[in-house]
Tab-separated table of C-alpha atoms in Angstrom:
chain	number	residue	atom	x	y	z
A	1	MET	CA	0.000	0.000	0.000
A	2	GLY	CA	1.406	3.390	-1.023
A	3	LEU	CA	1.320	6.474	1.150
A	4	LEU	CA	-0.646	8.142	-1.608
A	5	GLU	CA	-2.545	6.061	-4.147
A	6	ILE	CA	-4.054	7.553	-7.264
A	7	ARG	CA	-6.545	5.171	-8.777
A	8	ASN	CA	-8.115	5.536	-12.199
A	9	ILE	CA	-8.747	9.255	-12.097
A	10	CYS	CA	-10.503	10.702	-15.125
A	11	LYS	CA	-11.378	14.210	-16.143
A	12	SER	CA	-12.779	15.268	-19.498
A	13	TYR	CA	-12.491	18.700	-21.041
A	14	LYS	CA	-13.539	19.752	-24.523
A	15	SER	CA	-10.105	19.225	-25.995
A	16	PHE	CA	-8.360	17.069	-23.428
A	17	LYS	CA	-9.053	13.973	-21.363
A	18	LEU	CA	-7.284	12.658	-18.296
A	19	ASP	CA	-7.782	8.970	-18.852
A	20	HIS	CA	-7.706	6.498	-15.944
A	21	VAL	CA	-4.533	7.835	-14.366
A	22	SER	CA	-3.151	5.533	-11.674
A	23	PHE	CA	0.103	5.446	-9.716
A	24	ASN	CA	1.379	5.187	-6.147
A	25	ILE	CA	3.733	7.239	-4.037
A	26	GLU	CA	5.644	5.251	-1.450
A	27	LYS	CA	7.224	6.588	1.728
A	28	GLY	CA	10.751	7.937	1.373
A	29	ARG	CA	10.598	8.179	-2.427
A	30	ILE	CA	10.993	11.008	-4.891
A	31	VAL	CA	8.626	10.533	-7.776
A	32	GLY	CA	9.257	12.452	-10.977
A	33	PHE	CA	6.132	13.208	-12.940
A	34	ILE	CA	7.032	13.850	-16.564
A	35	GLY	CA	5.354	14.507	-19.846
A	36	ARG	CA	5.128	17.221	-22.459
A	37	ASN	CA	3.409	20.515	-21.818
A	38	GLY	CA	-0.314	19.843	-21.918
A	39	ALA	CA	0.085	16.100	-21.253
A	40	GLY	CA	-1.979	16.346	-18.058
A	41	LYS	CA	0.598	16.814	-15.297
A	42	THR	CA	-0.894	19.906	-13.703
A	43	THR	CA	-4.444	18.599	-14.166
A	44	THR	CA	-3.465	15.403	-12.356
A	45	LEU	CA	-1.827	17.327	-9.501
A	46	LYS	CA	-4.881	19.565	-9.197
A	47	GLY	CA	-7.086	16.479	-9.206
A	48	ILE	CA	-5.035	14.932	-6.405
A	49	TYR	CA	-5.479	18.082	-4.343
A	50	ASN	CA	-9.196	18.278	-5.167
A	51	LEU	CA	-8.845	21.624	-6.943
A	52	ILE	CA	-10.765	20.214	-9.885
A	53	HIS	CA	-13.781	17.939	-9.841
A	54	LEU	CA	-12.789	14.546	-11.145
A	55	ASP	CA	-15.247	12.594	-13.257
A	56	GLU	CA	-14.081	9.235	-11.934
A	57	GLY	CA	-11.488	7.597	-9.730
A	58	GLU	CA	-10.313	7.822	-6.177
A	59	ILE	CA	-7.309	9.076	-4.256
A	60	LEU	CA	-6.253	7.310	-1.096
A	61	TYR	CA	-3.998	8.817	1.530
A	62	GLU	CA	-2.771	6.301	4.091
A	63	GLY	CA	-5.457	3.967	2.753
A	64	LYS	CA	-8.361	6.378	3.222
A	65	SER	CA	-10.177	8.385	0.594
A	66	ILE	CA	-9.060	12.008	0.609
A	67	PHE	CA	-12.597	13.082	-0.218
A	68	ASP	CA	-13.725	11.786	3.179
A	69	ASN	CA	-10.761	13.326	5.013
A	70	GLU	CA	-9.993	16.352	2.870
A	71	LEU	CA	-8.951	18.724	5.642
A	72	LYS	CA	-6.644	16.158	7.261
A	73	PHE	CA	-5.196	15.394	3.832
A	74	LYS	CA	-4.587	19.069	3.087
A	75	SER	CA	-2.908	19.633	6.422
A	76	GLU	CA	-0.506	16.732	5.795
A	77	ILE	CA	0.271	17.514	2.166
A	78	GLY	CA	2.292	20.430	0.909
A	79	LEU	CA	1.282	21.686	-2.520
A	80	LEU	CA	3.508	24.107	-4.382
A	81	PHE	CA	2.987	25.521	-7.806
A	82	GLY	CA	6.356	26.600	-9.178
A	83	GLU	CA	5.333	30.004	-10.413
A	84	ALA	CA	2.738	30.693	-7.737
A	85	GLU	CA	3.155	34.044	-6.087
A	86	TYR	CA	0.508	34.615	-3.449
A	87	TYR	CA	0.111	38.132	-2.075
A	88	PRO	CA	3.238	39.479	-3.797
A	89	ASN	CA	3.163	42.713	-1.817
A	90	SER	CA	3.068	40.974	1.558
A	91	THR	CA	6.220	40.213	3.448
A	92	ILE	CA	7.205	36.645	4.275
A	93	LYS	CA	6.555	37.426	7.932
A	94	SER	CA	3.073	38.767	7.327
A	95	LEU	CA	2.004	35.917	5.014
A	96	THR	CA	3.386	33.251	7.337
A	97	SER	CA	1.687	34.803	10.364
A	98	VAL	CA	-1.645	34.189	8.626
A	99	THR	CA	-0.834	30.850	6.995
A	100	LYS	CA	0.410	29.145	10.149
A	101	THR	CA	-2.853	29.738	12.025
A	102	PHE	CA	-4.563	27.205	9.754
A	103	TYR	CA	-2.257	24.357	10.736
A	104	PRO	CA	-2.699	22.806	14.175
A	105	ASN	CA	0.625	20.969	13.859
A	106	TRP	CA	2.632	24.082	13.039
A	107	GLU	CA	6.174	23.941	14.425
A	108	GLU	CA	7.684	27.402	14.759
A	109	ASP	CA	11.158	26.044	15.562
A	110	THR	CA	11.154	23.994	12.367
A	111	TYR	CA	10.026	27.028	10.385
A	112	GLN	CA	12.789	29.195	11.813
A	113	LYS	CA	15.284	26.400	11.127
A	114	TYR	CA	14.341	26.288	7.450
A	115	LEU	CA	14.315	30.087	7.100
A	116	LYS	CA	17.880	30.075	8.338
A	117	LEU	CA	18.879	27.092	6.233
A	118	PHE	CA	17.419	28.648	3.080
A	119	ASN	CA	18.674	32.154	3.882
A	120	LEU	CA	15.180	33.622	3.724
A	121	ASP	CA	14.752	37.111	5.096
A	122	GLU	CA	11.327	37.476	6.734
A	123	LYS	CA	11.225	41.174	5.962
A	124	LYS	CA	11.368	40.594	2.224
A	125	LYS	CA	8.243	40.881	0.139
A	126	ILE	CA	7.121	37.803	-1.767
A	127	LYS	CA	7.582	39.608	-5.102
A	128	GLU	CA	11.194	40.321	-4.207
A	129	LEU	CA	12.045	36.621	-3.967
A	130	SER	CA	13.713	34.835	-6.853
A	131	SER	CA	12.010	31.735	-8.314
A	132	GLY	CA	14.295	29.464	-6.289
A	133	MET	CA	13.652	31.424	-3.111
A	134	LYS	CA	9.887	31.167	-3.659
A	135	VAL	CA	10.171	27.391	-3.860
A	136	LYS	CA	12.305	27.374	-0.720
A	137	TYR	CA	9.752	29.531	1.088
A	138	GLY	CA	6.972	27.170	0.003
A	139	LEU	CA	9.014	24.218	1.247
A	140	SER	CA	9.610	25.948	4.596
A	141	ILE	CA	5.860	26.400	5.040
A	142	ALA	CA	5.027	22.838	3.983
A	143	LEU	CA	7.649	21.266	6.200
A	144	SER	CA	6.711	23.382	9.197
A	145	HIS	CA	3.111	22.232	9.159
A	146	GLY	CA	4.248	18.632	9.133
A	147	ALA	CA	3.570	17.771	5.482
A	148	LYS	CA	4.512	14.163	4.806
A	149	VAL	CA	3.983	14.388	1.069
A	150	LEU	CA	5.127	17.320	-1.031
A	151	ILE	CA	3.406	17.811	-4.352
A	152	LEU	CA	5.413	20.222	-6.448
A	153	ASP	CA	4.392	21.456	-9.867
A	154	GLU	CA	7.416	22.487	-11.934
A	155	PRO	CA	9.398	23.535	-8.847
A	156	THR	CA	12.620	23.956	-10.789
A	157	SER	CA	11.323	25.768	-13.850
A	158	GLY	CA	12.749	29.265	-14.074
A	159	VAL	CA	15.406	28.418	-11.497
A	160	ASP	CA	19.074	28.822	-12.388
A	161	PRO	CA	21.197	25.625	-12.604
A	162	VAL	CA	23.011	26.201	-9.305
A	163	SER	CA	19.829	26.873	-7.323
A	164	ARG	CA	18.194	23.921	-9.081
A	165	ASP	CA	20.960	21.625	-7.972
A	166	GLU	CA	20.634	23.038	-4.462
A	167	LEU	CA	16.877	22.356	-4.473
A	168	LEU	CA	17.384	18.791	-5.657
A	169	ASP	CA	19.824	18.231	-2.784
A	170	ILE	CA	17.172	19.545	-0.408
A	171	PHE	CA	14.621	17.111	-1.872
A	172	MET	CA	17.008	14.198	-1.362
A	173	ASP	CA	17.757	15.261	2.210
A	174	LEU	CA	14.057	15.482	2.969
A	175	VAL	CA	13.147	11.982	1.873
A	176	SER	CA	16.211	10.425	3.460
A	177	ASP	CA	14.347	10.085	6.792
A	178	GLY	CA	12.024	7.577	5.107
A	179	GLU	CA	8.955	9.519	6.256
A	180	HIS	CA	8.631	12.198	3.610
A	181	SER	CA	7.790	11.672	-0.049
A	182	ILE	CA	7.915	14.043	-2.973
A	183	LEU	CA	5.945	14.035	-6.189
A	184	PHE	CA	7.222	16.645	-8.572
A	185	SER	CA	6.320	17.402	-12.116
A	186	THR	CA	8.948	18.675	-14.447
A	187	HIS	CA	10.058	18.740	-18.020
A	188	VAL	CA	13.661	19.343	-16.964
A	189	ILE	CA	14.623	15.701	-17.342
A	190	SER	CA	18.131	16.178	-15.998
A	191	ASP	CA	16.530	16.930	-12.604
A	192	LEU	CA	14.988	13.481	-12.567
A	193	GLU	CA	18.249	11.824	-13.448
A	194	LYS	CA	19.825	13.491	-10.428
A	195	CYS	CA	17.273	12.683	-7.783
A	196	ALA	CA	14.150	10.727	-8.749
A	197	ASP	CA	13.598	7.184	-7.462
A	198	ASP	CA	10.421	6.567	-9.412
A	199	ILE	CA	9.033	7.936	-12.608
A	200	VAL	CA	5.484	8.497	-13.740
A	201	TYR	CA	5.264	9.257	-17.424
A	202	ILE	CA	2.085	10.793	-18.760
A	203	GLN	CA	1.283	11.221	-22.436
A	204	ASN	CA	-1.928	12.762	-23.773
A	205	GLY	CA	-3.664	12.241	-20.445
A	206	ARG	CA	-2.702	8.567	-20.099
A	207	ILE	CA	-0.010	7.005	-17.961
A	208	LEU	CA	2.576	5.476	-20.223
A	209	SER	CA	4.754	4.170	-17.436
A	210	ALA	CA	4.832	4.255	-13.635
A	211	THR	CA	7.872	2.450	-12.309
A	212	THR	CA	11.320	2.968	-10.805
A	213	VAL	CA	13.740	5.080	-12.836
A	214	THR	CA	16.055	2.066	-13.140
A	215	ASN	CA	13.301	-0.160	-14.505
A	216	PHE	CA	12.179	2.537	-16.874
A	217	GLU	CA	15.667	3.047	-18.252
A	218	LYS	CA	16.233	-0.699	-18.512
A	219	GLY	CA	13.491	-0.943	-21.094
A	220	TYR	CA	15.337	1.141	-23.676
A	221	ALA	CA	18.744	1.422	-25.333
A	222	HIS	CA	20.526	4.001	-27.426
A	223	VAL	CA	22.154	2.906	-30.680
A	224	SER	CA	24.372	4.896	-32.986
A	225	SER	CA	26.613	4.342	-35.961
A	226	THR	CA	28.726	6.306	-38.419
A	227	LYS	CA	29.372	3.313	-40.611
A	228	GLU	CA	28.003	2.893	-44.057
A	229	GLY	CA	25.758	0.114	-45.221
A	230	ILE	CA	23.290	0.119	-42.349
A	231	ASP	CA	20.335	-2.117	-42.998
A	232	LYS	CA	17.561	0.461	-43.454
A	233	SER	CA	14.927	-2.048	-42.401
A	234	LEU	CA	16.269	-1.662	-38.857
A	235	PHE	CA	15.023	1.927	-38.800
A	236	GLY	CA	11.539	0.541	-38.335
A	237	LYS	CA	12.662	-1.006	-35.078
A	238	CYS	CA	13.618	2.378	-33.673
A	239	ILE	CA	11.139	4.253	-31.554
A	240	TYR	CA	12.783	7.385	-32.897
A	241	TYR	CA	15.892	7.913	-34.958
A	242	LYS	CA	17.934	10.490	-36.784
A	243	ASP	CA	19.973	9.649	-39.854
A	244	ARG	CA	21.803	12.737	-40.996
A	245	LEU	CA	25.184	13.594	-42.509
A	246	GLY	CA	26.382	10.040	-42.226
A	247	LYS	CA	25.513	9.659	-38.566
A	248	PHE	CA	22.705	7.423	-37.417
A	249	GLU	CA	21.366	7.406	-33.871
A	250	GLY	CA	18.161	6.151	-32.364
A	251	VAL	CA	16.373	4.851	-29.300
A	252	ILE	CA	15.136	1.286	-29.362
A	253	LYS	CA	13.336	-1.096	-27.050
A	254	LYS	CA	15.740	-3.215	-25.042
A	255	GLU	CA	14.332	-6.444	-26.464
A	256	ASP	CA	15.270	-5.276	-29.994
A	257	GLU	CA	18.887	-4.621	-29.036
A	258	LYS	CA	20.110	-7.957	-30.398
A	259	LEU	CA	18.923	-6.959	-33.882
A	260	PHE	CA	21.562	-4.221	-33.958
A	261	SER	CA	24.933	-5.917	-34.417
A	262	ASP	CA	27.867	-4.869	-32.258
A	263	GLU	CA	30.102	-4.606	-35.342
A	264	ILE	CA	28.075	-1.799	-36.855
A	265	PHE	CA	26.375	-0.125	-33.904
A	266	GLU	CA	27.568	1.420	-30.695
A	267	LYS	CA	25.135	0.693	-27.912
A	268	ARG	CA	24.618	2.254	-24.520
A	269	LYS	CA	21.938	2.977	-21.933
A	270	ALA	CA	19.516	5.604	-23.189
A	271	THR	CA	19.168	8.679	-20.990
A	272	LEU	CA	15.775	9.671	-19.656
A	273	GLU	CA	15.769	12.662	-21.945
A	274	GLU	CA	16.511	10.528	-25.004
A	275	ILE	CA	13.756	8.114	-24.055
A	276	MET	CA	11.260	10.912	-23.513
A	277	VAL	CA	12.118	12.605	-26.811
A	278	ALA	CA	11.888	9.255	-28.586
A	279	LEU	CA	8.523	8.410	-27.049
A	280	GLU	CA	7.096	11.807	-27.880
A	281	ARG	CA	8.579	12.382	-31.320
A	282	GLY	CA	8.425	8.756	-32.377
A	283	GLU	CA	4.660	8.982	-32.518
B	1	MET	CA	-11.408	27.803	11.791
B	2	LYS	CA	-13.784	30.735	11.163
B	3	LYS	CA	-11.636	32.891	13.448
B	4	GLN	CA	-8.519	32.158	11.400
B	5	ILE	CA	-10.359	32.920	8.170
B	6	MET	CA	-11.576	36.250	9.529
B	7	LYS	CA	-8.029	37.065	10.590
B	8	LYS	CA	-6.728	36.138	7.141
B	9	GLU	CA	-9.301	38.338	5.411
B	10	LEU	CA	-8.645	41.322	7.646
B	11	LYS	CA	-4.892	40.993	7.410
B	12	LEU	CA	-4.452	40.089	3.752
B	13	CYS	CA	-7.638	41.063	1.917
B	14	LEU	CA	-8.861	44.267	3.546
B	15	TYR	CA	-7.246	47.024	1.549
B	16	GLY	CA	-6.693	50.640	2.540
B	17	GLN	CA	-8.812	51.728	-0.408
B	18	SER	CA	-11.840	49.813	0.909
B	19	LEU	CA	-11.391	51.321	4.358
B	20	VAL	CA	-11.095	54.831	2.922
B	21	PHE	CA	-14.353	54.352	0.995
B	22	ALA	CA	-16.064	53.018	4.138
B	23	ILE	CA	-14.843	55.974	6.201
B	24	ILE	CA	-15.796	58.520	3.535
B	25	GLY	CA	-19.229	56.901	3.186
B	26	GLY	CA	-19.766	57.125	6.928
B	27	LEU	CA	-18.423	60.668	7.243
B	28	CYS	CA	-20.682	61.923	4.450
B	29	VAL	CA	-23.553	61.664	6.938
B	30	LEU	CA	-22.138	64.833	8.488
B	31	ILE	CA	-22.873	66.878	5.350
B	32	PRO	CA	-25.860	69.081	6.166
B	33	ASN	CA	-29.026	68.613	4.140
B	34	TRP	CA	-27.646	65.826	2.063
B	35	PRO	CA	-29.343	62.475	1.358
B	36	ILE	CA	-27.185	60.195	3.462
B	37	ALA	CA	-28.233	56.928	1.841
B	38	VAL	CA	-26.520	58.146	-1.306
B	39	ALA	CA	-23.259	58.440	0.635
B	40	PHE	CA	-23.305	54.693	1.200
B	41	ILE	CA	-22.697	54.117	-2.502
B	42	TYR	CA	-19.041	54.946	-1.784
B	43	VAL	CA	-18.944	52.000	0.586
B	44	LEU	CA	-19.986	49.600	-2.148
B	45	SER	CA	-17.232	50.932	-4.395
B	46	GLY	CA	-14.866	49.911	-1.611
B	47	ILE	CA	-16.236	46.365	-1.733
B	48	SER	CA	-15.863	46.170	-5.517
B	49	VAL	CA	-12.083	46.632	-5.275
B	50	ILE	CA	-11.710	43.536	-3.096
B	51	PHE	CA	-12.319	41.151	-5.980
B	52	PRO	CA	-9.841	42.338	-8.624
B	53	ARG	CA	-7.244	42.677	-5.886
B	54	ALA	CA	-7.964	39.113	-4.769
B	55	LEU	CA	-7.462	37.971	-8.349
B	56	ALA	CA	-4.126	39.793	-8.598
B	57	ASN	CA	-3.001	38.298	-5.286
B	58	ARG	CA	-4.123	34.777	-6.288
B	59	ASP	CA	-6.255	34.711	-3.188
B	60	ILE	CA	-8.507	31.890	-4.414
B	61	GLU	CA	-5.593	29.562	-5.145
B	62	TYR	CA	-3.932	30.432	-1.840
B	63	SER	CA	-7.148	29.825	0.090
B	64	LEU	CA	-7.841	26.493	-1.580
B	65	ILE	CA	-4.427	25.171	-0.665
B	66	LEU	CA	-5.187	25.801	3.002
B	67	PRO	CA	-6.898	23.022	4.963
B	68	ILE	CA	-10.300	24.706	4.887
B	69	LYS	CA	-13.598	24.005	3.176
B	70	LYS	CA	-14.652	25.896	0.078
B	71	SER	CA	-17.625	27.264	2.001
B	72	ASP	CA	-15.131	28.735	4.506
B	73	VAL	CA	-13.419	30.609	1.674
B	74	VAL	CA	-16.786	32.130	0.774
B	75	PHE	CA	-17.459	32.920	4.419
B	76	GLY	CA	-14.202	34.855	4.632
B	77	LYS	CA	-14.858	36.988	1.586
B	78	LEU	CA	-18.457	37.678	2.630
B	79	PHE	CA	-17.230	38.551	6.106
B	80	VAL	CA	-14.847	41.204	4.807
B	81	GLY	CA	-17.611	42.737	2.653
B	82	VAL	CA	-20.074	42.863	5.531
B	83	PHE	CA	-17.317	44.199	7.793
B	84	ILE	CA	-16.772	47.159	5.444
B	85	GLU	CA	-20.511	47.807	5.234
B	86	LEU	CA	-20.981	47.677	8.999
B	87	LEU	CA	-17.931	49.847	9.579
B	88	ALA	CA	-19.432	52.525	7.324
B	89	MET	CA	-22.766	52.128	9.104
B	90	ALA	CA	-21.115	52.506	12.505
B	91	ILE	CA	-19.234	55.644	11.412
B	92	GLY	CA	-22.438	56.915	9.810
B	93	ALA	CA	-24.379	56.295	13.049
B	94	VAL	CA	-21.799	58.220	15.104
B	95	CYS	CA	-21.927	61.052	12.569
B	96	ALA	CA	-25.734	61.065	12.685
B	97	LEU	CA	-25.596	61.427	16.482
B	98	LEU	CA	-23.099	64.259	16.107
B	99	LYS	CA	-25.468	65.885	13.670
B	100	PHE	CA	-28.295	65.780	16.193
B	101	TYR	CA	-26.481	66.629	19.377
B	102	VAL	CA	-23.583	68.824	18.297
B	103	PHE	CA	-24.541	70.502	15.052
B	104	LYS	CA	-27.766	71.914	16.446
B	105	PHE	CA	-25.634	74.269	18.529
B	106	LEU	CA	-23.797	75.543	15.491
B	107	PRO	CA	-25.109	78.867	14.173
B	108	GLY	CA	-27.374	78.521	11.182
B	109	GLU	CA	-27.349	74.702	11.190
B	110	GLY	CA	-29.944	73.696	13.784
B	111	GLU	CA	-33.080	74.171	11.777
B	112	ASP	CA	-31.726	72.526	8.663
B	113	VAL	CA	-30.444	69.476	10.459
B	114	TYR	CA	-33.396	68.841	12.731
B	115	ASN	CA	-36.322	69.598	10.525
B	116	SER	CA	-35.327	68.464	7.124
B	117	VAL	CA	-37.123	65.443	5.765
B	118	ILE	CA	-33.736	64.094	4.799
B	119	ALA	CA	-32.413	64.126	8.352
B	120	PRO	CA	-30.900	60.772	9.335
B	121	ASN	CA	-33.164	58.409	11.223
B	122	PHE	CA	-33.177	54.725	12.184
B	123	SER	CA	-35.095	53.808	9.044
B	124	VAL	CA	-32.412	55.023	6.683
B	125	PHE	CA	-29.883	52.743	8.356
B	126	GLY	CA	-32.268	49.765	8.329
B	127	LEU	CA	-33.132	50.282	4.671
B	128	ALA	CA	-29.489	50.865	3.692
B	129	LEU	CA	-28.649	47.550	5.362
B	130	VAL	CA	-31.222	45.867	3.128
B	131	ALA	CA	-29.746	47.616	0.077
B	132	PHE	CA	-26.274	46.422	1.067
B	133	SER	CA	-27.550	42.869	1.494
B	134	ILE	CA	-29.235	42.877	-1.914
B	135	HIS	CA	-25.992	44.204	-3.403
B	136	ASN	CA	-24.178	41.274	-1.786
B	137	LEU	CA	-26.854	38.842	-2.927
B	138	ILE	CA	-26.274	39.882	-6.541
B	139	LEU	CA	-22.486	40.168	-6.348
B	140	TYR	CA	-21.254	37.182	-4.335
B	141	PRO	CA	-23.133	34.209	-5.857
B	142	TRP	CA	-22.350	35.596	-9.319
B	143	TYR	CA	-18.699	36.061	-8.472
B	144	TYR	CA	-18.390	32.531	-7.097
B	145	LYS	CA	-19.680	31.029	-10.341
B	146	ASP	CA	-16.275	31.818	-11.820
B	147	PRO	CA	-14.009	33.489	-9.279
B	148	LEU	CA	-10.965	33.539	-11.558
B	149	LYS	CA	-12.676	35.757	-14.087
B	150	LYS	CA	-12.597	39.529	-14.124
B	151	LEU	CA	-15.684	40.726	-12.413
B	152	THR	CA	-17.062	43.633	-14.417
B	153	ALA	CA	-20.652	42.452	-14.990
B	154	PRO	CA	-21.549	41.363	-11.431
B	155	GLN	CA	-19.797	44.444	-10.052
B	156	LEU	CA	-21.700	46.812	-12.272
B	157	VAL	CA	-25.099	45.149	-11.907
B	158	SER	CA	-24.826	44.885	-8.118
B	159	LEU	CA	-23.542	48.445	-7.808
B	160	PHE	CA	-26.242	49.995	-9.996
B	161	GLY	CA	-28.897	47.831	-8.362
B	162	ALA	CA	-27.746	49.015	-4.945
B	163	MET	CA	-27.659	52.648	-6.086
B	164	PHE	CA	-31.322	52.356	-7.061
B	165	LEU	CA	-32.146	50.657	-3.762
B	166	LEU	CA	-30.260	53.245	-1.724
B	167	GLY	CA	-32.252	55.945	-3.508
B	168	ALA	CA	-35.421	54.099	-2.551
B	169	ALA	CA	-34.094	53.753	1.016
B	170	GLN	CA	-33.637	57.505	1.177
B	171	GLY	CA	-37.212	57.961	-0.032
B	172	GLY	CA	-38.524	55.559	2.619
B	173	SER	CA	-36.570	57.371	5.305
B	174	CYS	CA	-37.986	60.733	4.205
B	175	PHE	CA	-41.484	59.263	4.336
B	176	VAL	CA	-40.928	58.251	7.974
B	177	ASN	CA	-39.644	61.754	8.757
B	178	LEU	CA	-42.885	63.202	7.454
B	179	ILE	CA	-44.966	61.444	10.145
B	180	GLN	CA	-46.179	64.141	12.498
B	181	ASP	CA	-47.018	62.087	15.617
B	182	PRO	CA	-43.630	61.681	17.421
B	183	THR	CA	-44.608	58.414	19.157
B	184	LEU	CA	-45.922	56.828	15.981
B	185	LYS	CA	-42.897	58.124	14.111
B	186	LEU	CA	-40.535	56.524	16.611
B	187	ILE	CA	-42.416	53.210	16.523
B	188	ILE	CA	-42.391	53.078	12.725
B	189	ASP	CA	-38.786	54.278	12.585
B	190	LEU	CA	-37.596	51.573	14.992
B	191	SER	CA	-39.764	48.922	13.311
B	192	VAL	CA	-38.282	49.695	9.887
B	193	PHE	CA	-34.811	49.571	11.435
B	194	ALA	CA	-35.484	46.220	13.143
B	195	ALA	CA	-37.066	44.785	9.980
B	196	GLY	CA	-34.037	45.998	8.027
B	197	ILE	CA	-31.705	44.131	10.368
B	198	VAL	CA	-33.737	40.907	10.200
B	199	ILE	CA	-34.095	41.027	6.396
B	200	SER	CA	-30.413	41.849	6.049
B	201	ILE	CA	-29.372	38.853	8.190
B	202	LEU	CA	-31.663	36.589	6.189
B	203	LEU	CA	-30.374	37.867	2.830
B	204	THR	CA	-26.762	37.553	3.976
B	205	TRP	CA	-27.395	33.953	4.967
B	206	ILE	CA	-28.977	33.248	1.556
B	207	THR	CA	-26.001	34.976	-0.118
B	208	TYR	CA	-23.617	32.696	1.776
B	209	ILE	CA	-25.547	29.523	0.894
B	210	LEU	CA	-25.854	30.387	-2.808
B	211	SER	CA	-22.240	31.532	-3.114
B	212	ALA	CA	-20.908	28.415	-1.383
B	213	LYS	CA	-23.093	26.234	-3.622
B	214	ASN	CA	-21.769	27.944	-6.753
B	215	PHE	CA	-18.168	27.786	-5.569
B	216	GLU	CA	-18.440	24.045	-4.835
B	217	LYS	CA	-18.985	23.463	-8.555
B	218	VAL	CA	-15.909	25.430	-9.574
B	219	SER	CA	-12.703	23.749	-10.741
B	220	ILE	CA	-9.548	25.811	-10.442
C-alpha cells in the first residue's frame, strides 16, 4: 500500500481527457512526474489536491479516501505551484503569520530552522524573492506544518542551474528520513536523473509508465553508428531515430537490441531525456 | 477555523482603499441637508475593489491550498464585505448622532439638520442595510460562479442595483420623517430599522448559501 494512491482518475475537457490515471507514491521516495506541456501533469496534480472535480477515480492517503478526510489530507500535504506568487506585496513574515494559524501541527522552531537554512529574510516581500527562493519559502511552510507528502508542480522551472541543484539536494535530504515523499512534475529531465527514485510518465492524459527510474531506463537502449551500409529495415525497429550527414542514432526497445549488431552499432543505456524525446517524437 | 479565516481576510484582503471608501461613506452623513443613503454608494465601491485585488493576489488559489472548506473561503470573503458595510454604518451612526447633538448648537445649522425630511433616522440605516444585502446577494453568488474571471458584470449590476435601492431607502426614510405624531414616528422608525436588520441577516445567509453552492462546482 502506497502512502498516496491515485486510482483511475478521469477528467474530461472539450479538448483534453485525463484517462484512468493511476500510480502510487511510497514513503521515502521522490517521484518524478514527466510529460510534455499539456500532457496532463498539472491537471493530475490539481485532481489529487481536489482543486478540480474529477469525473471518476479515487485518491487514497494512508489507505483512506481524501474526499472523506480532505482537511486532514490538506494539512498533511504540501502543494507548491512553481510560479505561484501569493500576495506578492506581503512580506514573508506577514504571510506566514496568517498561513500558520490554519495548521494545528505548526512547528515554529522547524520554520525558523528552514528560514535560516534557506537564507530567507522574513522582511522581504514575496515579489522580491527569486524563483528558487519562492520554492524554498513554500518548502519551509510545507515542512513546518508537518507535510509528509510534497506535491510540487514544476518547482525547478525558471530556477538557475546552481539553485536547481541546491533544491534537488534539499529534496534528497528530505526523503532520506524515510517519512517524507515528494511528487514533482517537471520537463527538466536532468533533474529526474539526479534525484528521482520513481518515474510516472504521462502522455496525452494517459499514464505510459509508472515504475522505478532504473526499470524505466532498462526498457530502452541508445544505438548509434557512423558506418556505411546500415540495414535500413532496422530503422523501423527504432522508436525514434535520426539519420543525418552520415551519422545514425536512435532509441530502441531493449528487447530489440540484439537486432543491432555490435560490429556496426555502438550501444549504450539511453538517458531519460533521449527516451522521452523518442517516445514523444516517435509517434 | 472561522476565526482564522476572519483574521486572514482582515490581514491580507482588507485594503486601505476599501477602508477609505467606508470611512468617507460614513463621514458623508455629516454633510448638512444631504441624502445620506446616497453616501453609502461609496462603501460599495470599496467592496468592488476587493475582488480584482484578490485575483491579482491569487487569493482563491492560496485559500484552496489551506486546509479549509470551500464554504469557509466564501465565508471569509463575505465577512470582509459585511465588515466594510458595517464599519461605514457605525461611522455613519456616530456622525448622525453628532449631527443631532452637536450641530444643532452651530449657528445657522440647527433648523436645517433637525427639521429636514432628509435628516438621518433609524429607518435610513435599516433600509441601507437591506440595500447592502441585496448588493451582496447579486455580487457574491455571481462572483463565485467563476471566481478567476474579471468581475465587471456582477460588479456593475450589483452596484447599480444598490444605487437604485439606496435611492429608494432615502425615499422611505424621508417618508418616515414626514410622520407628524412623534410616538408613531418613533415606533415606525424603529420597526423599519429592526425589519431591516432581520431582512439583512436573512439575505446575507442566503447569499452565503448560494455563493458556497456555486463555488463548490468550480474547478480551479
